[in-house]
């Protein structure tokens, strides 16, 4: 589960509330994990579209198969609370454990780190703040600050 969760968190750039409430049917049908998904964000009510990379598709597919998840199941179901997704605190613990296993300071990483990771990489490669803004579903210009970019360093 953890590899599928990490991969989808980075690919989707979703807030944890949206990531954790995803159902299998949101990403999977007819035996395949879709390469492109559209999901309604709970915070804004806006739809955001994202790609699922082949490596992520593979880890998600393996997870669905090994966990024997049905289309209506949460993609990352809780083991303790039947019919519910994993909790935010459990997701946070998973991320901190990943950071520690990589020799990183776990205090610097949290659930929102997953949302920013790919967006930051895309911005570094393209310098296209508008594209990143659309990928994140942001409607305000604060995306530059959100990514940790100094205003002076942003393209004019």
mmCIF file with all atom_site columns, C-alpha atoms in Angstrom:
data_model
loop_
_atom_site.group_PDB
_atom_site.id
_atom_site.type_symbol
_atom_site.label_atom_id
_atom_site.label_alt_id
_atom_site.label_comp_id
_atom_site.label_asym_id
_atom_site.label_entity_id
_atom_site.label_seq_id
_atom_site.pdbx_PDB_ins_code
_atom_site.Cartn_x
_atom_site.Cartn_y
_atom_site.Cartn_z
_atom_site.occupancy
_atom_site.B_iso_or_equiv
_atom_site.pdbx_formal_charge
_atom_site.auth_seq_id
_atom_site.auth_comp_id
_atom_site.auth_asym_id
_atom_site.auth_atom_id
_atom_site.pdbx_PDB_model_num
ATOM 1   C CA . UNK A 1 1   ? 0.000   0.000  0.000   1.00 0.00 ? 1   UNK A CA 1
ATOM 2   C CA . UNK A 1 2   ? 2.712   2.468  0.936   1.00 0.00 ? 2   UNK A CA 1
ATOM 3   C CA . UNK A 1 3   ? 4.409   2.515  -2.473  1.00 0.00 ? 3   UNK A CA 1
ATOM 4   C CA . UNK A 1 4   ? 1.076   3.032  -4.238  1.00 0.00 ? 4   UNK A CA 1
ATOM 5   C CA . UNK A 1 5   ? 0.210   5.801  -1.762  1.00 0.00 ? 5   UNK A CA 1
ATOM 6   C CA . UNK A 1 6   ? 3.554   7.575  -2.195  1.00 0.00 ? 6   UNK A CA 1
ATOM 7   C CA . UNK A 1 7   ? 3.441   7.342  -5.981  1.00 0.00 ? 7   UNK A CA 1
ATOM 8   C CA . UNK A 1 8   ? -0.152  8.547  -6.271  1.00 0.00 ? 8   UNK A CA 1
ATOM 9   C CA . UNK A 1 9   ? 0.401   11.352 -3.749  1.00 0.00 ? 9   UNK A CA 1
ATOM 10  C CA . UNK A 1 10  ? 3.267   12.726 -5.835  1.00 0.00 ? 10  UNK A CA 1
ATOM 11  C CA . UNK A 1 11  ? 1.622   12.183 -9.230  1.00 0.00 ? 11  UNK A CA 1
ATOM 12  C CA . UNK A 1 12  ? -1.763  13.594 -8.269  1.00 0.00 ? 12  UNK A CA 1
ATOM 13  C CA . UNK A 1 13  ? -0.590  16.651 -6.311  1.00 0.00 ? 13  UNK A CA 1
ATOM 14  C CA . UNK A 1 14  ? -3.818  16.286 -4.301  1.00 0.00 ? 14  UNK A CA 1
ATOM 15  C CA . UNK A 1 15  ? -4.430  17.557 -0.802  1.00 0.00 ? 15  UNK A CA 1
ATOM 16  C CA . UNK A 1 16  ? -4.448  14.707 1.705   1.00 0.00 ? 16  UNK A CA 1
ATOM 17  C CA . UNK A 1 17  ? -8.220  15.003 2.249   1.00 0.00 ? 17  UNK A CA 1
ATOM 18  C CA . UNK A 1 18  ? -8.817  14.348 -1.467  1.00 0.00 ? 18  UNK A CA 1
ATOM 19  C CA . UNK A 1 19  ? -6.138  11.676 -1.812  1.00 0.00 ? 19  UNK A CA 1
ATOM 20  C CA . UNK A 1 20  ? -7.391  9.647  1.134   1.00 0.00 ? 20  UNK A CA 1
ATOM 21  C CA . UNK A 1 21  ? -11.060 9.758  0.080   1.00 0.00 ? 21  UNK A CA 1
ATOM 22  C CA . UNK A 1 22  ? -10.304 8.351  -3.379  1.00 0.00 ? 22  UNK A CA 1
ATOM 23  C CA . UNK A 1 23  ? -12.061 5.143  -4.292  1.00 0.00 ? 23  UNK A CA 1
ATOM 24  C CA . UNK A 1 24  ? -10.668 2.418  -6.506  1.00 0.00 ? 24  UNK A CA 1
ATOM 25  C CA . UNK A 1 25  ? -13.156 3.374  -9.228  1.00 0.00 ? 25  UNK A CA 1
ATOM 26  C CA . UNK A 1 26  ? -11.663 6.876  -9.378  1.00 0.00 ? 26  UNK A CA 1
ATOM 27  C CA . UNK A 1 27  ? -8.455  5.498  -10.887 1.00 0.00 ? 27  UNK A CA 1
ATOM 28  C CA . UNK A 1 28  ? -9.258  1.971  -12.066 1.00 0.00 ? 28  UNK A CA 1
ATOM 29  C CA . UNK A 1 29  ? -11.708 0.199  -14.370 1.00 0.00 ? 29  UNK A CA 1
ATOM 30  C CA . UNK A 1 30  ? -11.773 -2.769 -16.721 1.00 0.00 ? 30  UNK A CA 1
ATOM 31  C CA . UNK A 1 31  ? -8.541  -4.114 -15.257 1.00 0.00 ? 31  UNK A CA 1
ATOM 32  C CA . UNK A 1 32  ? -6.377  -1.028 -15.756 1.00 0.00 ? 32  UNK A CA 1
ATOM 33  C CA . UNK A 1 33  ? -5.253  2.006  -13.777 1.00 0.00 ? 33  UNK A CA 1
ATOM 34  C CA . UNK A 1 34  ? -6.037  5.037  -15.915 1.00 0.00 ? 34  UNK A CA 1
ATOM 35  C CA . UNK A 1 35  ? -3.129  7.190  -17.097 1.00 0.00 ? 35  UNK A CA 1
ATOM 36  C CA . UNK A 1 36  ? -5.195  10.375 -16.626 1.00 0.00 ? 36  UNK A CA 1
ATOM 37  C CA . UNK A 1 37  ? -7.748  11.076 -13.912 1.00 0.00 ? 37  UNK A CA 1
ATOM 38  C CA . UNK A 1 38  ? -10.067 13.973 -13.121 1.00 0.00 ? 38  UNK A CA 1
ATOM 39  C CA . UNK A 1 39  ? -11.195 14.529 -9.527  1.00 0.00 ? 39  UNK A CA 1
ATOM 40  C CA . UNK A 1 40  ? -13.329 17.139 -7.789  1.00 0.00 ? 40  UNK A CA 1
ATOM 41  C CA . UNK A 1 41  ? -11.370 18.881 -5.029  1.00 0.00 ? 41  UNK A CA 1
ATOM 42  C CA . UNK A 1 42  ? -13.236 19.122 -1.742  1.00 0.00 ? 42  UNK A CA 1
ATOM 43  C CA . UNK A 1 43  ? -11.663 22.455 -0.706  1.00 0.00 ? 43  UNK A CA 1
ATOM 44  C CA . UNK A 1 44  ? -12.440 24.397 -3.877  1.00 0.00 ? 44  UNK A CA 1
ATOM 45  C CA . UNK A 1 45  ? -15.149 22.346 -5.559  1.00 0.00 ? 45  UNK A CA 1
ATOM 46  C CA . UNK A 1 46  ? -13.112 22.607 -8.766  1.00 0.00 ? 46  UNK A CA 1
ATOM 47  C CA . UNK A 1 47  ? -12.064 19.652 -10.877 1.00 0.00 ? 47  UNK A CA 1
ATOM 48  C CA . UNK A 1 48  ? -8.381  18.973 -11.239 1.00 0.00 ? 48  UNK A CA 1
ATOM 49  C CA . UNK A 1 49  ? -6.867  16.617 -13.784 1.00 0.00 ? 49  UNK A CA 1
ATOM 50  C CA . UNK A 1 50  ? -3.640  14.686 -13.270 1.00 0.00 ? 50  UNK A CA 1
ATOM 51  C CA . UNK A 1 51  ? -1.559  12.011 -14.924 1.00 0.00 ? 51  UNK A CA 1
ATOM 52  C CA . UNK A 1 52  ? -0.615  8.749  -13.289 1.00 0.00 ? 52  UNK A CA 1
ATOM 53  C CA . UNK A 1 53  ? 2.824   7.665  -14.461 1.00 0.00 ? 53  UNK A CA 1
ATOM 54  C CA . UNK A 1 54  ? 3.402   4.086  -15.646 1.00 0.00 ? 54  UNK A CA 1
ATOM 55  C CA . UNK A 1 55  ? 5.420   3.297  -12.512 1.00 0.00 ? 55  UNK A CA 1
ATOM 56  C CA . UNK A 1 56  ? 2.572   4.574  -10.332 1.00 0.00 ? 56  UNK A CA 1
ATOM 57  C CA . UNK A 1 57  ? 0.002   2.705  -12.415 1.00 0.00 ? 57  UNK A CA 1
ATOM 58  C CA . UNK A 1 58  ? 1.949   -0.478 -11.782 1.00 0.00 ? 58  UNK A CA 1
ATOM 59  C CA . UNK A 1 59  ? 2.221   0.008  -8.003  1.00 0.00 ? 59  UNK A CA 1
ATOM 60  C CA . UNK A 1 60  ? -1.470  0.964  -7.722  1.00 0.00 ? 60  UNK A CA 1
ATOM 61  C CA . UNK A 1 61  ? -2.542  -2.018 -9.822  1.00 0.00 ? 61  UNK A CA 1
ATOM 62  C CA . UNK A 1 62  ? -0.459  -4.371 -7.675  1.00 0.00 ? 62  UNK A CA 1
ATOM 63  C CA . UNK A 1 63  ? -1.951  -2.852 -4.528  1.00 0.00 ? 63  UNK A CA 1
ATOM 64  C CA . UNK A 1 64  ? -5.555  -3.193 -5.774  1.00 0.00 ? 64  UNK A CA 1
ATOM 65  C CA . UNK A 1 65  ? -4.937  -6.803 -6.782  1.00 0.00 ? 65  UNK A CA 1
ATOM 66  C CA . UNK A 1 66  ? -3.060  -7.867 -3.622  1.00 0.00 ? 66  UNK A CA 1
ATOM 67  C CA . UNK A 1 67  ? -5.558  -6.167 -1.286  1.00 0.00 ? 67  UNK A CA 1
ATOM 68  C CA . UNK A 1 68  ? -8.502  -7.554 -3.320  1.00 0.00 ? 68  UNK A CA 1
ATOM 69  C CA . UNK A 1 69  ? -10.139 -4.122 -3.432  1.00 0.00 ? 69  UNK A CA 1
ATOM 70  C CA . UNK A 1 70  ? -13.477 -3.615 -5.173  1.00 0.00 ? 70  UNK A CA 1
ATOM 71  C CA . UNK A 1 71  ? -14.389 -0.624 -7.339  1.00 0.00 ? 71  UNK A CA 1
ATOM 72  C CA . UNK A 1 72  ? -16.369 0.979  -4.480  1.00 0.00 ? 72  UNK A CA 1
ATOM 73  C CA . UNK A 1 73  ? -13.592 0.410  -1.904  1.00 0.00 ? 73  UNK A CA 1
ATOM 74  C CA . UNK A 1 74  ? -11.422 3.223  -0.678  1.00 0.00 ? 74  UNK A CA 1
ATOM 75  C CA . UNK A 1 75  ? -8.118  3.019  -2.494  1.00 0.00 ? 75  UNK A CA 1
ATOM 76  C CA . UNK A 1 76  ? -6.294  3.195  0.838   1.00 0.00 ? 76  UNK A CA 1
ATOM 77  C CA . UNK A 1 77  ? -8.701  1.606  3.326   1.00 0.00 ? 77  UNK A CA 1
ATOM 78  C CA . UNK A 1 78  ? -8.259  1.673  7.073   1.00 0.00 ? 78  UNK A CA 1
ATOM 79  C CA . UNK A 1 79  ? -7.512  -1.679 8.664   1.00 0.00 ? 79  UNK A CA 1
ATOM 80  C CA . UNK A 1 80  ? -9.190  -0.661 11.920  1.00 0.00 ? 80  UNK A CA 1
ATOM 81  C CA . UNK A 1 81  ? -12.224 1.295  10.721  1.00 0.00 ? 81  UNK A CA 1
ATOM 82  C CA . UNK A 1 82  ? -14.113 -0.875 8.260   1.00 0.00 ? 82  UNK A CA 1
ATOM 83  C CA . UNK A 1 83  ? -15.500 1.067  5.299   1.00 0.00 ? 83  UNK A CA 1
ATOM 84  C CA . UNK A 1 84  ? -13.290 4.110  5.973   1.00 0.00 ? 84  UNK A CA 1
ATOM 85  C CA . UNK A 1 85  ? -10.033 5.334  4.398   1.00 0.00 ? 85  UNK A CA 1
ATOM 86  C CA . UNK A 1 86  ? -6.784  5.492  6.325   1.00 0.00 ? 86  UNK A CA 1
ATOM 87  C CA . UNK A 1 87  ? -6.633  8.470  8.651   1.00 0.00 ? 87  UNK A CA 1
ATOM 88  C CA . UNK A 1 88  ? -4.727  11.672 8.102   1.00 0.00 ? 88  UNK A CA 1
ATOM 89  C CA . UNK A 1 89  ? -2.540  10.888 11.136  1.00 0.00 ? 89  UNK A CA 1
ATOM 90  C CA . UNK A 1 90  ? -1.643  7.455  9.762   1.00 0.00 ? 90  UNK A CA 1
ATOM 91  C CA . UNK A 1 91  ? -0.805  8.984  6.379   1.00 0.00 ? 91  UNK A CA 1
ATOM 92  C CA . UNK A 1 92  ? 1.378   11.542 8.154   1.00 0.00 ? 92  UNK A CA 1
ATOM 93  C CA . UNK A 1 93  ? 3.188   8.774  10.056  1.00 0.00 ? 93  UNK A CA 1
ATOM 94  C CA . UNK A 1 94  ? 3.859   6.943  6.799   1.00 0.00 ? 94  UNK A CA 1
ATOM 95  C CA . UNK A 1 95  ? 5.448   10.032 5.244   1.00 0.00 ? 95  UNK A CA 1
ATOM 96  C CA . UNK A 1 96  ? 7.605   10.650 8.309   1.00 0.00 ? 96  UNK A CA 1
ATOM 97  C CA . UNK A 1 97  ? 8.745   7.006  8.255   1.00 0.00 ? 97  UNK A CA 1
ATOM 98  C CA . UNK A 1 98  ? 9.683   7.351  4.557   1.00 0.00 ? 98  UNK A CA 1
ATOM 99  C CA . UNK A 1 99  ? 11.724  10.454 5.352   1.00 0.00 ? 99  UNK A CA 1
ATOM 100 C CA . UNK A 1 100 ? 13.517  8.693  8.221   1.00 0.00 ? 100 UNK A CA 1
ATOM 101 C CA . UNK A 1 101 ? 14.256  5.623  6.098   1.00 0.00 ? 101 UNK A CA 1
ATOM 102 C CA . UNK A 1 102 ? 15.888  7.928  3.535   1.00 0.00 ? 102 UNK A CA 1
ATOM 103 C CA . UNK A 1 103 ? 18.017  9.525  6.257   1.00 0.00 ? 103 UNK A CA 1
ATOM 104 C CA . UNK A 1 104 ? 16.110  12.804 6.116   1.00 0.00 ? 104 UNK A CA 1
ATOM 105 C CA . UNK A 1 105 ? 14.854  14.961 8.964   1.00 0.00 ? 105 UNK A CA 1
ATOM 106 C CA . UNK A 1 106 ? 11.260  13.775 9.367   1.00 0.00 ? 106 UNK A CA 1
ATOM 107 C CA . UNK A 1 107 ? 10.306  17.127 10.919  1.00 0.00 ? 107 UNK A CA 1
ATOM 108 C CA . UNK A 1 108 ? 10.735  18.716 7.480   1.00 0.00 ? 108 UNK A CA 1
ATOM 109 C CA . UNK A 1 109 ? 8.230   16.427 5.768   1.00 0.00 ? 109 UNK A CA 1
ATOM 110 C CA . UNK A 1 110 ? 4.489   16.079 6.057   1.00 0.00 ? 110 UNK A CA 1
ATOM 111 C CA . UNK A 1 111 ? 1.442   15.281 4.008   1.00 0.00 ? 111 UNK A CA 1
ATOM 112 C CA . UNK A 1 112 ? 1.607   18.580 2.135   1.00 0.00 ? 112 UNK A CA 1
ATOM 113 C CA . UNK A 1 113 ? 5.189   17.819 1.063   1.00 0.00 ? 113 UNK A CA 1
ATOM 114 C CA . UNK A 1 114 ? 3.734   15.219 -1.287  1.00 0.00 ? 114 UNK A CA 1
ATOM 115 C CA . UNK A 1 115 ? 1.464   17.823 -2.900  1.00 0.00 ? 115 UNK A CA 1
ATOM 116 C CA . UNK A 1 116 ? 4.323   20.245 -3.533  1.00 0.00 ? 116 UNK A CA 1
ATOM 117 C CA . UNK A 1 117 ? 6.949   17.755 -4.739  1.00 0.00 ? 117 UNK A CA 1
ATOM 118 C CA . UNK A 1 118 ? 5.955   17.288 -8.378  1.00 0.00 ? 118 UNK A CA 1
ATOM 119 C CA . UNK A 1 119 ? 4.694   20.855 -8.732  1.00 0.00 ? 119 UNK A CA 1
ATOM 120 C CA . UNK A 1 120 ? 8.093   22.158 -7.625  1.00 0.00 ? 120 UNK A CA 1
ATOM 121 C CA . UNK A 1 121 ? 9.905   19.850 -10.059 1.00 0.00 ? 121 UNK A CA 1
ATOM 122 C CA . UNK A 1 122 ? 7.651   20.918 -12.934 1.00 0.00 ? 122 UNK A CA 1
ATOM 123 C CA . UNK A 1 123 ? 8.205   24.589 -12.128 1.00 0.00 ? 123 UNK A CA 1
ATOM 124 C CA . UNK A 1 124 ? 11.983  24.075 -11.931 1.00 0.00 ? 124 UNK A CA 1
ATOM 125 C CA . UNK A 1 125 ? 11.928  22.464 -15.379 1.00 0.00 ? 125 UNK A CA 1
ATOM 126 C CA . UNK A 1 126 ? 9.499   24.822 -17.144 1.00 0.00 ? 126 UNK A CA 1
ATOM 127 C CA . UNK A 1 127 ? 9.425   28.088 -15.144 1.00 0.00 ? 127 UNK A CA 1
ATOM 128 C CA . UNK A 1 128 ? 5.733   28.166 -16.109 1.00 0.00 ? 128 UNK A CA 1
ATOM 129 C CA . UNK A 1 129 ? 3.940   29.272 -12.955 1.00 0.00 ? 129 UNK A CA 1
ATOM 130 C CA . UNK A 1 130 ? 0.546   29.319 -14.712 1.00 0.00 ? 130 UNK A CA 1
ATOM 131 C CA . UNK A 1 131 ? 0.858   25.648 -15.677 1.00 0.00 ? 131 UNK A CA 1
ATOM 132 C CA . UNK A 1 132 ? 1.753   24.735 -12.092 1.00 0.00 ? 132 UNK A CA 1
ATOM 133 C CA . UNK A 1 133 ? -1.140  26.838 -10.842 1.00 0.00 ? 133 UNK A CA 1
ATOM 134 C CA . UNK A 1 134 ? -3.537  24.875 -13.066 1.00 0.00 ? 134 UNK A CA 1
ATOM 135 C CA . UNK A 1 135 ? -2.033  21.524 -12.038 1.00 0.00 ? 135 UNK A CA 1
ATOM 136 C CA . UNK A 1 136 ? -2.557  22.355 -8.370  1.00 0.00 ? 136 UNK A CA 1
ATOM 137 C CA . UNK A 1 137 ? -6.002  23.811 -8.932  1.00 0.00 ? 137 UNK A CA 1
ATOM 138 C CA . UNK A 1 138 ? -4.923  27.153 -7.478  1.00 0.00 ? 138 UNK A CA 1
ATOM 139 C CA . UNK A 1 139 ? -6.968  30.199 -8.365  1.00 0.00 ? 139 UNK A CA 1
ATOM 140 C CA . UNK A 1 140 ? -4.798  32.803 -6.645  1.00 0.00 ? 140 UNK A CA 1
ATOM 141 C CA . UNK A 1 141 ? -1.374  34.068 -7.632  1.00 0.00 ? 141 UNK A CA 1
ATOM 142 C CA . UNK A 1 142 ? 0.138   32.877 -4.326  1.00 0.00 ? 142 UNK A CA 1
ATOM 143 C CA . UNK A 1 143 ? 1.412   29.733 -6.083  1.00 0.00 ? 143 UNK A CA 1
ATOM 144 C CA . UNK A 1 144 ? 4.894   31.284 -6.227  1.00 0.00 ? 144 UNK A CA 1
ATOM 145 C CA . UNK A 1 145 ? 5.062   31.594 -2.431  1.00 0.00 ? 145 UNK A CA 1
ATOM 146 C CA . UNK A 1 146 ? 3.453   28.183 -2.040  1.00 0.00 ? 146 UNK A CA 1
ATOM 147 C CA . UNK A 1 147 ? 6.305   26.566 -3.955  1.00 0.00 ? 147 UNK A CA 1
ATOM 148 C CA . UNK A 1 148 ? 8.859   28.419 -1.826  1.00 0.00 ? 148 UNK A CA 1
ATOM 149 C CA . UNK A 1 149 ? 10.093  30.566 -4.700  1.00 0.00 ? 149 UNK A CA 1
ATOM 150 C CA . UNK A 1 150 ? 11.289  34.047 -3.966  1.00 0.00 ? 150 UNK A CA 1
ATOM 151 C CA . UNK A 1 151 ? 9.195   36.638 -5.797  1.00 0.00 ? 151 UNK A CA 1
ATOM 152 C CA . UNK A 1 152 ? 12.360  38.155 -7.300  1.00 0.00 ? 152 UNK A CA 1
ATOM 153 C CA . UNK A 1 153 ? 13.296  34.746 -8.789  1.00 0.00 ? 153 UNK A CA 1
ATOM 154 C CA . UNK A 1 154 ? 9.921   34.220 -10.455 1.00 0.00 ? 154 UNK A CA 1
ATOM 155 C CA . UNK A 1 155 ? 9.632   35.027 -14.167 1.00 0.00 ? 155 UNK A CA 1
ATOM 156 C CA . UNK A 1 156 ? 8.040   38.375 -14.942 1.00 0.00 ? 156 UNK A CA 1
#
